[in-house]
Amino acid sequence: MQVPPNCDLTLGMVCIDKREPGHTVWRMVADERFANPTGIVQGGFLAAFADSAMGASSLTYARERKVFSANAELKVSFLKPARVGSVLTCTAHVISGGKRAAF
């Protein structure tokens, strides 16, 4: 497994805090590559940023066992535009660890 994964590298994501299990904080610069013609980052890239942050938080949740993480549903509400050059921060926190699978 490649760490960090290619999706995080493509977005330019950097983890700035992972001290607490199940909680991570990420930063990325709103790059021109992800912008529409008006200079606003396309929502799919912002959703990908959130999705990657959530996946990383789930992997830090249970450090004593192997964790598998998949996103079944994602809803994003955009409150204000992310303009090119902005520094974006995403905080992800595990709310529930789910059930332990028996193999």
PDB file of C-alpha atoms in Angstrom:
ATOM      1  CA  MET A   1       0.000   0.000   0.000  1.00  0.00           C
ATOM      2  CA  GLN A   2       1.330   3.416  -0.946  1.00  0.00           C
ATOM      3  CA  VAL A   3       1.321   5.999   1.851  1.00  0.00           C
ATOM      4  CA  PRO A   4       0.248   8.690   1.227  1.00  0.00           C
ATOM      5  CA  PRO A   5      -2.066   7.390  -1.507  1.00  0.00           C
ATOM      6  CA  ASN A   6      -2.007   8.913  -4.984  1.00  0.00           C
ATOM      7  CA  CYS A   7      -5.338  10.688  -4.419  1.00  0.00           C
ATOM      8  CA  ASP A   8      -3.865  12.649  -1.491  1.00  0.00           C
ATOM      9  CA  LEU A   9      -0.735  13.461  -3.494  1.00  0.00           C
ATOM     10  CA  THR A  10      -2.805  14.660  -6.457  1.00  0.00           C
ATOM     11  CA  LEU A  11      -4.858  16.986  -4.255  1.00  0.00           C
ATOM     12  CA  GLY A  12      -1.764  18.214  -2.394  1.00  0.00           C
ATOM     13  CA  MET A  13      -3.179  17.183   0.978  1.00  0.00           C
ATOM     14  CA  VAL A  14      -0.926  17.449   4.044  1.00  0.00           C
ATOM     15  CA  CYS A  15      -1.856  15.999   7.431  1.00  0.00           C
ATOM     16  CA  ILE A  16      -1.207  18.593  10.129  1.00  0.00           C
ATOM     17  CA  ASP A  17      -2.640  16.735  13.154  1.00  0.00           C
ATOM     18  CA  LYS A  18      -3.277  13.058  13.910  1.00  0.00           C
ATOM     19  CA  ARG A  19      -2.500  12.942  17.623  1.00  0.00           C
ATOM     20  CA  GLU A  20      -5.954  11.733  18.696  1.00  0.00           C
ATOM     21  CA  PRO A  21      -7.164   8.356  17.372  1.00  0.00           C
ATOM     22  CA  GLY A  22     -10.037   8.852  14.938  1.00  0.00           C
ATOM     23  CA  HIS A  23      -9.334  12.556  14.490  1.00  0.00           C
ATOM     24  CA  THR A  24      -7.237  14.130  11.727  1.00  0.00           C
ATOM     25  CA  VAL A  25      -6.748  17.642  10.391  1.00  0.00           C
ATOM     26  CA  TRP A  26      -5.647  18.246   6.810  1.00  0.00           C
ATOM     27  CA  ARG A  27      -4.599  21.207   4.676  1.00  0.00           C
ATOM     28  CA  MET A  28      -4.414  21.791   0.966  1.00  0.00           C
ATOM     29  CA  VAL A  29      -4.008  24.826  -1.240  1.00  0.00           C
ATOM     30  CA  ALA A  30      -6.871  25.446  -3.671  1.00  0.00           C
ATOM     31  CA  ASP A  31      -4.918  24.842  -6.859  1.00  0.00           C
ATOM     32  CA  GLU A  32      -5.766  26.384 -10.229  1.00  0.00           C
ATOM     33  CA  ARG A  33      -5.894  22.843 -11.724  1.00  0.00           C
ATOM     34  CA  PHE A  34      -9.116  22.236  -9.764  1.00  0.00           C
ATOM     35  CA  ALA A  35     -10.857  25.506 -10.626  1.00  0.00           C
ATOM     36  CA  ASN A  36     -13.684  26.340 -12.977  1.00  0.00           C
ATOM     37  CA  PRO A  37     -13.309  29.326 -15.356  1.00  0.00           C
ATOM     38  CA  THR A  38     -14.395  31.781 -12.621  1.00  0.00           C
ATOM     39  CA  GLY A  39     -11.507  30.791 -10.314  1.00  0.00           C
ATOM     40  CA  ILE A  40     -13.591  28.741  -7.883  1.00  0.00           C
ATOM     41  CA  VAL A  41     -12.613  25.165  -7.001  1.00  0.00           C
ATOM     42  CA  GLN A  42     -15.009  22.625  -8.497  1.00  0.00           C
ATOM     43  CA  GLY A  43     -17.071  20.901  -5.782  1.00  0.00           C
ATOM     44  CA  GLY A  44     -15.969  17.391  -6.691  1.00  0.00           C
ATOM     45  CA  PHE A  45     -12.403  18.197  -5.633  1.00  0.00           C
ATOM     46  CA  LEU A  46     -13.640  19.555  -2.307  1.00  0.00           C
ATOM     47  CA  ALA A  47     -15.698  16.392  -1.799  1.00  0.00           C
ATOM     48  CA  ALA A  48     -12.610  14.294  -2.609  1.00  0.00           C
ATOM     49  CA  PHE A  49     -10.656  16.275   0.001  1.00  0.00           C
ATOM     50  CA  ALA A  50     -13.328  15.514   2.623  1.00  0.00           C
ATOM     51  CA  ASP A  51     -13.551  11.850   1.587  1.00  0.00           C
ATOM     52  CA  SER A  52      -9.791  11.317   1.843  1.00  0.00           C
ATOM     53  CA  ALA A  53      -9.690  13.015   5.253  1.00  0.00           C
ATOM     54  CA  MET A  54     -12.514  10.785   6.510  1.00  0.00           C
ATOM     55  CA  GLY A  55     -10.763   7.641   5.300  1.00  0.00           C
ATOM     56  CA  ALA A  56      -7.522   8.630   6.994  1.00  0.00           C
ATOM     57  CA  SER A  57      -9.325   9.324  10.288  1.00  0.00           C
ATOM     58  CA  SER A  58     -10.905   5.881  10.222  1.00  0.00           C
ATOM     59  CA  LEU A  59      -7.487   4.282   9.787  1.00  0.00           C
ATOM     60  CA  THR A  60      -6.162   6.055  12.899  1.00  0.00           C
ATOM     61  CA  TYR A  61      -9.223   5.051  14.966  1.00  0.00           C
ATOM     62  CA  ALA A  62      -8.186   1.507  15.867  1.00  0.00           C
ATOM     63  CA  ARG A  63      -4.414   1.357  15.820  1.00  0.00           C
ATOM     64  CA  GLU A  64      -4.238  -2.085  17.446  1.00  0.00           C
ATOM     65  CA  ARG A  65      -6.087  -3.843  14.601  1.00  0.00           C
ATOM     66  CA  LYS A  66      -6.326  -3.716  10.828  1.00  0.00           C
ATOM     67  CA  VAL A  67      -9.078  -1.376   9.688  1.00  0.00           C
ATOM     68  CA  PHE A  68     -10.903  -1.418   6.382  1.00  0.00           C
ATOM     69  CA  SER A  69     -12.675   1.755   5.387  1.00  0.00           C
ATOM     70  CA  ALA A  70     -15.150   2.436   2.611  1.00  0.00           C
ATOM     71  CA  ASN A  71     -17.452   5.379   2.116  1.00  0.00           C
ATOM     72  CA  ALA A  72     -21.050   4.277   1.467  1.00  0.00           C
ATOM     73  CA  GLU A  73     -22.524   7.756   1.238  1.00  0.00           C
ATOM     74  CA  LEU A  74     -21.282  11.318   1.097  1.00  0.00           C
ATOM     75  CA  LYS A  75     -23.254  14.553   1.251  1.00  0.00           C
ATOM     76  CA  VAL A  76     -21.509  17.890   0.887  1.00  0.00           C
ATOM     77  CA  SER A  77     -23.091  21.283   1.520  1.00  0.00           C
ATOM     78  CA  PHE A  78     -21.137  24.199   0.090  1.00  0.00           C
ATOM     79  CA  LEU A  79     -21.316  27.271   2.330  1.00  0.00           C
ATOM     80  CA  LYS A  80     -18.968  29.582   0.467  1.00  0.00           C
ATOM     81  CA  PRO A  81     -16.692  29.349  -2.571  1.00  0.00           C
ATOM     82  CA  ALA A  82     -13.134  28.087  -2.325  1.00  0.00           C
ATOM     83  CA  ARG A  83     -11.096  30.457  -4.487  1.00  0.00           C
ATOM     84  CA  VAL A  84      -7.810  29.590  -6.164  1.00  0.00           C
ATOM     85  CA  GLY A  85      -4.917  30.198  -3.763  1.00  0.00           C
ATOM     86  CA  SER A  86      -6.999  29.726  -0.616  1.00  0.00           C
ATOM     87  CA  VAL A  87      -5.603  27.459   2.088  1.00  0.00           C
ATOM     88  CA  LEU A  88      -8.285  24.884   2.879  1.00  0.00           C
ATOM     89  CA  THR A  89      -8.508  22.962   6.147  1.00  0.00           C
ATOM     90  CA  CYS A  90     -10.520  19.778   6.663  1.00  0.00           C
ATOM     91  CA  THR A  91     -11.092  18.255  10.100  1.00  0.00           C
ATOM     92  CA  ALA A  92     -12.378  14.673  10.177  1.00  0.00           C
ATOM     93  CA  HIS A  93     -13.571  12.878  13.312  1.00  0.00           C
ATOM     94  CA  VAL A  94     -14.844   9.310  13.664  1.00  0.00           C
ATOM     95  CA  ILE A  95     -18.276   9.341  15.300  1.00  0.00           C
ATOM     96  CA  SER A  96     -18.752   5.565  15.537  1.00  0.00           C
ATOM     97  CA  GLY A  97     -16.285   2.741  15.078  1.00  0.00           C
ATOM     98  CA  GLY A  98     -18.880   0.288  13.800  1.00  0.00           C
ATOM     99  CA  LYS A  99     -18.894  -3.413  14.571  1.00  0.00           C
ATOM    100  CA  ARG A 100     -15.899  -5.664  14.578  1.00  0.00           C
ATOM    101  CA  ALA A 101     -16.104  -8.161  11.737  1.00  0.00           C
ATOM    102  CA  ALA A 102     -15.551 -11.852  12.391  1.00  0.00           C
ATOM    103  CA  PHE A 103     -13.367 -13.569   9.790  1.00  0.00           C
TER     104      PHE A 103
END
